[in-house]
Rosetta silent file (secondary structure, phi, psi, omega in degrees, C-alpha in Angstrom):
SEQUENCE: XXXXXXXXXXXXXXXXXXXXXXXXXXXXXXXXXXXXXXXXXXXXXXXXXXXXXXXXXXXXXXXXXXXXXXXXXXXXXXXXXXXXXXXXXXXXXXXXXXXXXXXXXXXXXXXXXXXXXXXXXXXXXXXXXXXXXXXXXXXXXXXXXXXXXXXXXXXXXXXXXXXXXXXXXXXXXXXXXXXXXXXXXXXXXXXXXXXXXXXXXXXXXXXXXXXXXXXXXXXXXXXXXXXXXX
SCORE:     score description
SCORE:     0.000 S_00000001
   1 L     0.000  132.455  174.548  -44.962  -23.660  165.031 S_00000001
   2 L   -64.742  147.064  150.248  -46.373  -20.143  163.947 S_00000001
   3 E   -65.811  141.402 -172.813  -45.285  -18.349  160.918 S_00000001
   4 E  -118.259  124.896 -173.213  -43.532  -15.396  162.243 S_00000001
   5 E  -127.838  133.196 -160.053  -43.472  -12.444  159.795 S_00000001
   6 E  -115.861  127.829 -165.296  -41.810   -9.480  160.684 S_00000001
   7 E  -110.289  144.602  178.209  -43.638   -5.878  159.195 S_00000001
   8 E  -123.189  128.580 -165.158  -41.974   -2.646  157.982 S_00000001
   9 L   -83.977 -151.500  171.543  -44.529    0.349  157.375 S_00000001
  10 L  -131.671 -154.403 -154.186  -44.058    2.772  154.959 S_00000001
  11 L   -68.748  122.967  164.761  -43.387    6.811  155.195 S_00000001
  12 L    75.422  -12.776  179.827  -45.077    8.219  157.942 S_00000001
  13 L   -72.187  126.096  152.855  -47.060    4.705  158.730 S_00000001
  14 L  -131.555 -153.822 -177.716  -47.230    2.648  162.053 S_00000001
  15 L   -24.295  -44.412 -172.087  -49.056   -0.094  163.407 S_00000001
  16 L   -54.213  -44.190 -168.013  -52.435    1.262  162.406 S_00000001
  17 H   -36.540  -39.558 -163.417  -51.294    0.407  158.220 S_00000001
  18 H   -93.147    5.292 -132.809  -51.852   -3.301  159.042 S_00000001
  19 H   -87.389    0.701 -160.467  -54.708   -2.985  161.301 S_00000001
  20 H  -113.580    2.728 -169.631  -57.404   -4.254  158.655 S_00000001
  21 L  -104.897  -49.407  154.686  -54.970   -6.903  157.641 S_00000001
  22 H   -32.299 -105.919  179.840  -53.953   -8.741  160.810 S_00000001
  23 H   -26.476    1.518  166.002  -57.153   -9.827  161.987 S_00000001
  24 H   -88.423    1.373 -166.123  -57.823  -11.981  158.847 S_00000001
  25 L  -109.658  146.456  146.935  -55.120  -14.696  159.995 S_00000001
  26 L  -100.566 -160.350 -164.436  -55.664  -17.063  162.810 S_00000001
  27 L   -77.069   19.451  117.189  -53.251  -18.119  165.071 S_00000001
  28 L   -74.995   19.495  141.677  -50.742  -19.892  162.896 S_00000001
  29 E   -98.790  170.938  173.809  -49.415  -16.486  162.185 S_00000001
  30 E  -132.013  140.624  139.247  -47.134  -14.008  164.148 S_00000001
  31 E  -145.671  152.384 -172.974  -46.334  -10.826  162.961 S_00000001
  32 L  -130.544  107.124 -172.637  -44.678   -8.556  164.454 S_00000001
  33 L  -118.051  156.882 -147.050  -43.884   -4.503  163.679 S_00000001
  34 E  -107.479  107.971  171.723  -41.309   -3.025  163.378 S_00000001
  35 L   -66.114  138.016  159.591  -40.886    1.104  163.645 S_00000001
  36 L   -34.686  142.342  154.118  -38.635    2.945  160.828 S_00000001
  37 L   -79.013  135.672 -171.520  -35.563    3.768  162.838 S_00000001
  38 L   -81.694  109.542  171.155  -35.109    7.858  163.510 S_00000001
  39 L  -128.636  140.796  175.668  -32.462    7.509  161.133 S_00000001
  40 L   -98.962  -40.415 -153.763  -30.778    9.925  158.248 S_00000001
  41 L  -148.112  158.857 -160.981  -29.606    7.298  155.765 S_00000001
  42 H   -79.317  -16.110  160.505  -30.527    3.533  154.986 S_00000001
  43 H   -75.840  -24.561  144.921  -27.546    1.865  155.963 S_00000001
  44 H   -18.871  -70.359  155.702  -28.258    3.504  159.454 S_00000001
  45 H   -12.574  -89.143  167.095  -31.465    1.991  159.290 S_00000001
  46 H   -44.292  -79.051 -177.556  -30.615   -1.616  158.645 S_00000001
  47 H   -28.488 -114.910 -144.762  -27.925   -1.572  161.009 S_00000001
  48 H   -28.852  -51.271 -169.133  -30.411   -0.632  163.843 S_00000001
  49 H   -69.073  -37.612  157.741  -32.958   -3.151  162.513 S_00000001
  50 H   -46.905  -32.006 -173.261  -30.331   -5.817  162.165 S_00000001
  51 H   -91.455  -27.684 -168.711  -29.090   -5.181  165.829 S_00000001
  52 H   -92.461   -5.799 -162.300  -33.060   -5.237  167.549 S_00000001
  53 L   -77.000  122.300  149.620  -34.529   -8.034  165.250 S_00000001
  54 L   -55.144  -55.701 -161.519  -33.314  -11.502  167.565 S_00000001
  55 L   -56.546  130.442  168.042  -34.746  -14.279  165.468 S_00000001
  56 L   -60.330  -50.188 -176.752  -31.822  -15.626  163.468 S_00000001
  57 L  -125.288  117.770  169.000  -33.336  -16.043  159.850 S_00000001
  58 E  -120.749  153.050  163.469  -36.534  -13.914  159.250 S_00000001
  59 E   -85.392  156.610 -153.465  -39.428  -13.327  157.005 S_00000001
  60 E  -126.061  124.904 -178.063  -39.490   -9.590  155.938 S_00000001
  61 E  -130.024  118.464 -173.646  -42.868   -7.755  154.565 S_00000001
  62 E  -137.067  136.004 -164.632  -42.248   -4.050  153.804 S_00000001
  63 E  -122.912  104.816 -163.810  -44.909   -2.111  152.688 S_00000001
  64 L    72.627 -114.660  178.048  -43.913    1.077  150.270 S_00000001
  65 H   -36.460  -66.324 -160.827  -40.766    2.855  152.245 S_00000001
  66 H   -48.068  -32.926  175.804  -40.882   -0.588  154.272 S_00000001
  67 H   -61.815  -49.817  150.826  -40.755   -2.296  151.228 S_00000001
  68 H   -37.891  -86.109  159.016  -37.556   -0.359  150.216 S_00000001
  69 H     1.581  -88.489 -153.333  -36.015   -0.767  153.794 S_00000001
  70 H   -69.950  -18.658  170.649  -36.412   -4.425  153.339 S_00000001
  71 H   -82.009  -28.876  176.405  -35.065   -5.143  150.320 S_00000001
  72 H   -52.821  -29.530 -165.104  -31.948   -2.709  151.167 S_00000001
  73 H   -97.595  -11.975  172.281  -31.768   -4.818  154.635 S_00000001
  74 H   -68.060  -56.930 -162.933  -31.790   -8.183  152.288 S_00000001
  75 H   -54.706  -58.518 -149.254  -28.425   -6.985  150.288 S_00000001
  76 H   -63.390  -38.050 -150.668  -26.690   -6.003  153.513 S_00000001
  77 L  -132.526   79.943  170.412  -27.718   -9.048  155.641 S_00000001
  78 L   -56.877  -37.977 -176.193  -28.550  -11.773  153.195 S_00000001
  79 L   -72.140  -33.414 -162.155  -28.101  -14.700  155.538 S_00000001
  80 L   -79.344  -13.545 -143.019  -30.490  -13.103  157.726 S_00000001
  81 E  -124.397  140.179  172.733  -33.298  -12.855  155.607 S_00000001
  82 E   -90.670  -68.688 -167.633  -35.597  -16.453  154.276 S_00000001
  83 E  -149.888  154.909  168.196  -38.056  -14.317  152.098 S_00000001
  84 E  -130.825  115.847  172.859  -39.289  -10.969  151.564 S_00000001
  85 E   -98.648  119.182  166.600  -42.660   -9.310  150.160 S_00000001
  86 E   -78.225  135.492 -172.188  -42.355   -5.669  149.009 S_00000001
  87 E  -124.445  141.537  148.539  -46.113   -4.122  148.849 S_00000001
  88 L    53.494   59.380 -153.576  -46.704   -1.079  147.151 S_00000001
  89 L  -140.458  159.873  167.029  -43.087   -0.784  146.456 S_00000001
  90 L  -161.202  137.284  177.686  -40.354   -0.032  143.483 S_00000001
  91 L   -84.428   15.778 -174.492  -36.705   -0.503  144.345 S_00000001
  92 L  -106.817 -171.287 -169.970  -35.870    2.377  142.423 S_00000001
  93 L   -94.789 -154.687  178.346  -34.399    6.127  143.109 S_00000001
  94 L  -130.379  139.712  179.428  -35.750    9.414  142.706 S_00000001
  95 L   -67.255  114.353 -164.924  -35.839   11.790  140.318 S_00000001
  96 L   -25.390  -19.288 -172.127  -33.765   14.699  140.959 S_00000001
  97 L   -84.592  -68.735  177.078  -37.432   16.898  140.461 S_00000001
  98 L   -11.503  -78.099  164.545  -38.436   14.521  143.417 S_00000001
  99 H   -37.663  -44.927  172.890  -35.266   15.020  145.518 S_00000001
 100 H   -78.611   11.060 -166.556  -36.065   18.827  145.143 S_00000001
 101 H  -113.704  -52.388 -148.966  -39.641   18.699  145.985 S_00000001
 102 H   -71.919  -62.454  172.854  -38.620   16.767  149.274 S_00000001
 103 H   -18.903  -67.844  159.029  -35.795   19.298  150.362 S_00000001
 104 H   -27.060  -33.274 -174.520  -38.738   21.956  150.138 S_00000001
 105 H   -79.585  -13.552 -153.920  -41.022   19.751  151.955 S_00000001
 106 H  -114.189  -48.344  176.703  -38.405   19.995  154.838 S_00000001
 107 H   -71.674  -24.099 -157.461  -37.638   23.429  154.537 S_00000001
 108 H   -94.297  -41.826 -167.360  -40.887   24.712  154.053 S_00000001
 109 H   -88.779  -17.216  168.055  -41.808   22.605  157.602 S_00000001
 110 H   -47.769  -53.618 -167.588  -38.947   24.045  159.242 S_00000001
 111 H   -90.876  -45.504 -155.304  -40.077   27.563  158.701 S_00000001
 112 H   -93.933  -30.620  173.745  -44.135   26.862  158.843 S_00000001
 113 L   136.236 -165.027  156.427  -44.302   24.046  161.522 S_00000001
 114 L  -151.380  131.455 -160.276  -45.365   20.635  161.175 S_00000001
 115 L  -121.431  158.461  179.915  -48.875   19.739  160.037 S_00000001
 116 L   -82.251 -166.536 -163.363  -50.752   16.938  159.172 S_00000001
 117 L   -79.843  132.724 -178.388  -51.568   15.290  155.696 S_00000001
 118 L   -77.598  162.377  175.080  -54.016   17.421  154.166 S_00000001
 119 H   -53.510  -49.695 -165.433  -57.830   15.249  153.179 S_00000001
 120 H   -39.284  -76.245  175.712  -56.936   16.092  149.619 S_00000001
 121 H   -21.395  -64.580  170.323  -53.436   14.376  149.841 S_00000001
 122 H   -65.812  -29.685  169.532  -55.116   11.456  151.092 S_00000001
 123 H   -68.679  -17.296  146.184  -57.802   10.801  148.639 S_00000001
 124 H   -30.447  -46.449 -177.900  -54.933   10.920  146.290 S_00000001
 125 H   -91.437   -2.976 -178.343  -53.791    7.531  147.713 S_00000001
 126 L   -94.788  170.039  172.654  -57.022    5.880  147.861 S_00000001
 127 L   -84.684  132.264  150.736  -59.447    4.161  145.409 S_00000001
 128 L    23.396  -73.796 -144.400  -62.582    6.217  143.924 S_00000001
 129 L   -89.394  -11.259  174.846  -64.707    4.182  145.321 S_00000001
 130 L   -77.316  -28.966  176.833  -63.214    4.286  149.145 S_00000001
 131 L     4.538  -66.565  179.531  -63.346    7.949  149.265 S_00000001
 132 L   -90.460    5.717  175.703  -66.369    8.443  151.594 S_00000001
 133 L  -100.921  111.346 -157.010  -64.884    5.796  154.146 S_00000001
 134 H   -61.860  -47.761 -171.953  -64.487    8.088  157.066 S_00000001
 135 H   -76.784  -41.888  157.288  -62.332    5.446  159.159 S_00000001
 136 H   -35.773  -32.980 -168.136  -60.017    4.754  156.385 S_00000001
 137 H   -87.451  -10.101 -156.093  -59.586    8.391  155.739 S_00000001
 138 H  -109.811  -34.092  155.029  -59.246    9.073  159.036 S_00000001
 139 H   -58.883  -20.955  177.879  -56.247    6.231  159.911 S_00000001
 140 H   -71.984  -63.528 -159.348  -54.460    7.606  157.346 S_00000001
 141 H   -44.250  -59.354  172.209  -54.687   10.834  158.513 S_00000001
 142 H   -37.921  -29.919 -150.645  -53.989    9.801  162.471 S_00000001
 143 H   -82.044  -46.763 -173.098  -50.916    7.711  161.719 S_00000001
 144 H   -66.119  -40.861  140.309  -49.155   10.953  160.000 S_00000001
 145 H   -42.484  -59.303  155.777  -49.710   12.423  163.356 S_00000001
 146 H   -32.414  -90.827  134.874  -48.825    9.948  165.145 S_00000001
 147 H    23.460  -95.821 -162.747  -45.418    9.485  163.407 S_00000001
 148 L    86.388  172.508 -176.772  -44.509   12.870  164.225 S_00000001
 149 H   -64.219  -64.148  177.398  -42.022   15.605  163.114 S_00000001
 150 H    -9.950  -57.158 -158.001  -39.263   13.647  164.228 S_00000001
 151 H   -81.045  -46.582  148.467  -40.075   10.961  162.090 S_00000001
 152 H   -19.585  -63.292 -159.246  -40.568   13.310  159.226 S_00000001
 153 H   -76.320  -35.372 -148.654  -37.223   14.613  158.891 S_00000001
 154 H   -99.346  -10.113  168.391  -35.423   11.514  159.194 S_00000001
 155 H   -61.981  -55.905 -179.954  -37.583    9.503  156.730 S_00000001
 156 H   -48.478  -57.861 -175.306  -37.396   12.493  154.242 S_00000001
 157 H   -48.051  -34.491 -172.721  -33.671   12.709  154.685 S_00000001
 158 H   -65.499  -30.697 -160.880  -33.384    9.067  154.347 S_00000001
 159 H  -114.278   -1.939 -173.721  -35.156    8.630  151.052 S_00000001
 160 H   -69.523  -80.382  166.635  -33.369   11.923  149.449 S_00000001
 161 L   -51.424  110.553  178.250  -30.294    9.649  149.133 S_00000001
 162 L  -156.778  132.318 -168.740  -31.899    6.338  147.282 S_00000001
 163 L  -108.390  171.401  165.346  -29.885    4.396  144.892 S_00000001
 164 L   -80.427   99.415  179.970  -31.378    2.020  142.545 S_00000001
 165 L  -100.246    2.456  179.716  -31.248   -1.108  144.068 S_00000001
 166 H   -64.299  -35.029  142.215  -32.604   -3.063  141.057 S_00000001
 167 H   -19.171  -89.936 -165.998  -29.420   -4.591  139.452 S_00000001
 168 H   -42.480  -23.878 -153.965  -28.009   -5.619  142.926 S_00000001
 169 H   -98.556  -67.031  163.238  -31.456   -7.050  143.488 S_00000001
 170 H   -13.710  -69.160 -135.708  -31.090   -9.264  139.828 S_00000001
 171 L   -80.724    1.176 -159.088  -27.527  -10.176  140.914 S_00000001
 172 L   -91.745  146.521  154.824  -28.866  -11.228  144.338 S_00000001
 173 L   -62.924    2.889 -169.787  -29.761  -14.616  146.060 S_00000001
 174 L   -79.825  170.498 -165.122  -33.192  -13.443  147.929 S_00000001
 175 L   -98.423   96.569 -168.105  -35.973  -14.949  148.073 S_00000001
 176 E  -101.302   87.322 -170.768  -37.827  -11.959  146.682 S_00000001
 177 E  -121.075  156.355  155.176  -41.492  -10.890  145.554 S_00000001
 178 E  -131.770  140.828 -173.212  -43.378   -7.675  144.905 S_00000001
 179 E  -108.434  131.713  178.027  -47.103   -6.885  145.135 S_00000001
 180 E  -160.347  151.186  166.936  -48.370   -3.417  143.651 S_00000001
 181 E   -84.883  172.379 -168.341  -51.142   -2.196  141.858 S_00000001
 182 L   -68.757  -76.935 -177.467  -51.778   -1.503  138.244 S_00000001
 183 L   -76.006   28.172 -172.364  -52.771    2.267  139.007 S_00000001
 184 L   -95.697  153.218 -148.479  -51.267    3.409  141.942 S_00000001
 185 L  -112.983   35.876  161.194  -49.808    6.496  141.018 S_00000001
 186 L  -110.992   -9.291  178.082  -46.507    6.290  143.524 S_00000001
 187 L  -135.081  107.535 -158.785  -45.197    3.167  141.768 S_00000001
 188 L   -77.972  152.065 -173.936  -44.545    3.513  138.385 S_00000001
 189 H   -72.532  -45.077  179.439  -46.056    0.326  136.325 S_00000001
 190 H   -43.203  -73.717  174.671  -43.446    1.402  133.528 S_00000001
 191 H   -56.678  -67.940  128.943  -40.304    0.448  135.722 S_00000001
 192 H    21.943  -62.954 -162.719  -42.192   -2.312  137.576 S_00000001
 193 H   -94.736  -11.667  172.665  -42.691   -4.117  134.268 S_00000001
 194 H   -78.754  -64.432  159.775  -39.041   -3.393  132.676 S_00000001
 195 H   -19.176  -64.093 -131.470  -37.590   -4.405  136.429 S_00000001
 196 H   -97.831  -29.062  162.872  -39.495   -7.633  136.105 S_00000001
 197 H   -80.067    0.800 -175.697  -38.346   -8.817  132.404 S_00000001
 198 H  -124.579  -22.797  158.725  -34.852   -8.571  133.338 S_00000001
 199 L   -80.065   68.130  171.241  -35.948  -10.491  137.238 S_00000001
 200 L   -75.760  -17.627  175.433  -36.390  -13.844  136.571 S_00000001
 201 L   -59.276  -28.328 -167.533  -34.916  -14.557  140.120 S_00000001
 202 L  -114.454 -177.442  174.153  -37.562  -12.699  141.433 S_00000001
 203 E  -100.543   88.234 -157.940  -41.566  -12.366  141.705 S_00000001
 204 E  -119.596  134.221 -176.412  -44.039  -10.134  140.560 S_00000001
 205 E  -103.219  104.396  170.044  -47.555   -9.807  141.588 S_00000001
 206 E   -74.735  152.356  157.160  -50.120   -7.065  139.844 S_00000001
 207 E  -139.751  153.179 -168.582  -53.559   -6.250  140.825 S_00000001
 208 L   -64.278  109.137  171.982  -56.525   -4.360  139.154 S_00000001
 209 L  -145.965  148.677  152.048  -56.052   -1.591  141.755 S_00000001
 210 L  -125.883   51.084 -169.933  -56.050    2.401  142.286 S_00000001
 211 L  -140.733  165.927  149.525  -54.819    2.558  145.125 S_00000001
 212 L   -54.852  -55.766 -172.718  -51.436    2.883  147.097 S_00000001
 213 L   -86.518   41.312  158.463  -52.373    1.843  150.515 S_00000001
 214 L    16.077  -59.478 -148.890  -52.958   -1.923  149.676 S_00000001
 215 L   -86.453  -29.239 -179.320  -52.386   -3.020  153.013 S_00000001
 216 L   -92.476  -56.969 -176.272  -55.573   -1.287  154.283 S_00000001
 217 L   -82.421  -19.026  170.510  -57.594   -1.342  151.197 S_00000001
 218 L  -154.283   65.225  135.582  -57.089   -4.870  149.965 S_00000001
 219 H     3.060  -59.400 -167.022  -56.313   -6.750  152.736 S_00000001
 220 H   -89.302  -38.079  160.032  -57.908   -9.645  151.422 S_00000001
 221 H   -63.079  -41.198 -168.417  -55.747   -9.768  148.208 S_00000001
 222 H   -67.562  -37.225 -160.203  -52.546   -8.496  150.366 S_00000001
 223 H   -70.174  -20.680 -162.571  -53.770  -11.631  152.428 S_00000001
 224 H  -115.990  -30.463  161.566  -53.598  -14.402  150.053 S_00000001
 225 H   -83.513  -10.393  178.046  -50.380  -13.338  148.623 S_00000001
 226 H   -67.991  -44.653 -171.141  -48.644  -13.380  152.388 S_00000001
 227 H   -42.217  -84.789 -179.091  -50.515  -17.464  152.578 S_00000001
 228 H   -10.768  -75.943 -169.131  -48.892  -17.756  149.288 S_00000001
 229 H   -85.290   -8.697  169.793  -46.005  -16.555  149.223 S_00000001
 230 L  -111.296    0.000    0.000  -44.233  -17.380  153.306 S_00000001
């Protein structure tokens, strides 16, 4: 029987995010992904994802937002869930400077339009040394196009309201891990490693990394903790 793994992208992400990762398995995997629901708020979310997912008990891979998503859809629907890996992920909320940068982001596209991710913005999320790889740089770019405005608002809205889900996450039964890098400089290591002394229930994997998008750029690491860990 295949493992069947079911994937949640992250902000602005679709299909393409796995596309360097998928083709390293053979054919005792499945995976299957799953679009963010045009949703305002994360119980919203779940609910939706909870009504299209069929499979009675599934594994759950969420990668940044997706990572969030999925541990938020483990509290609600606990029964539902075997195991879940969060990639490039921190269950925690955002800082009120944060919240006000996104509100801006949304008003500011409101009045000006909606445009894609500038080059800068992405070599922000990448390693150094990846920089100059035009089809990486340029899937990033596409997917945030792709996406669309639509997708925009209701992700942004969605993540303005974000609780802390670490505590509930402690107090929880899931089968739980998270994979992130040392340097990526959307998930603080600082929380990550306080989070993780207080989770013995749970799993945590680092790697010598600078980069956010994991799932693209180290595949082959991302690959051997999915064997691992499902």
């Amino acid at each position: 029987m295949k493992k069947k793994i079911y994937l949640i992208p992250g902000f602005m992400n679709n299909e393409k995010l796995w596309s360097r990762l998928i083709p390293l398995f053979d054919d005792a995997y499945e995976f299957i992904h799953l679009e963010i629901p045009l949703k305002n708020s994360f119980d919203e979310i779940v609910d939706v994802l909870n009504e299209k997912i069929k499979d009675e008990k599934i594994n759950l891979l969420g990668f940044s937002l997706g990572g969030y998503i999925s541990c938020y859809f483990g509290l609600k629907y606990p029964k539902r869930v075997n195991k879940i890996l969060a990639v490039a992920c921190t269950p925690a909320n955002l800082s009120e400077e944060e919240c006000i940068k996104r509100r801006e982001a949304i008003e500011f596209t409101k009045k000006f339009g909606f445009k894609g991710l500038s080059r800068k913005k992405v070599l922000s999320l990448v390693e150094p040394k990846n920089q100059n790889d035009e089809e990486l740089i340029n899937v990033i770019l596409q997917m945030y196009i792709d996406v669309g405005e639509e997708a925009f608002y209701s992700q942004f809205n969605a993540t303005i309201i974000r609780e802390d889900l670490s505590e509930k996450l402690i107090n929880s039964n899931l089968n739980l891990a998270f994979m992130y890098a040392n340097e990526d400089r959307l998930v603080s290591s600082k929380f990550m490693e306080e989070f993780s002394l207080k989770a013995k229930n749970i799993e945590f994997t680092q790697i010598e990394a600078q980069t956010h998008m994991l799932p693209l750029e180290r595949a082959k690491e991302v690959k051997e903790k999915i064997i691992q860990w499902f």
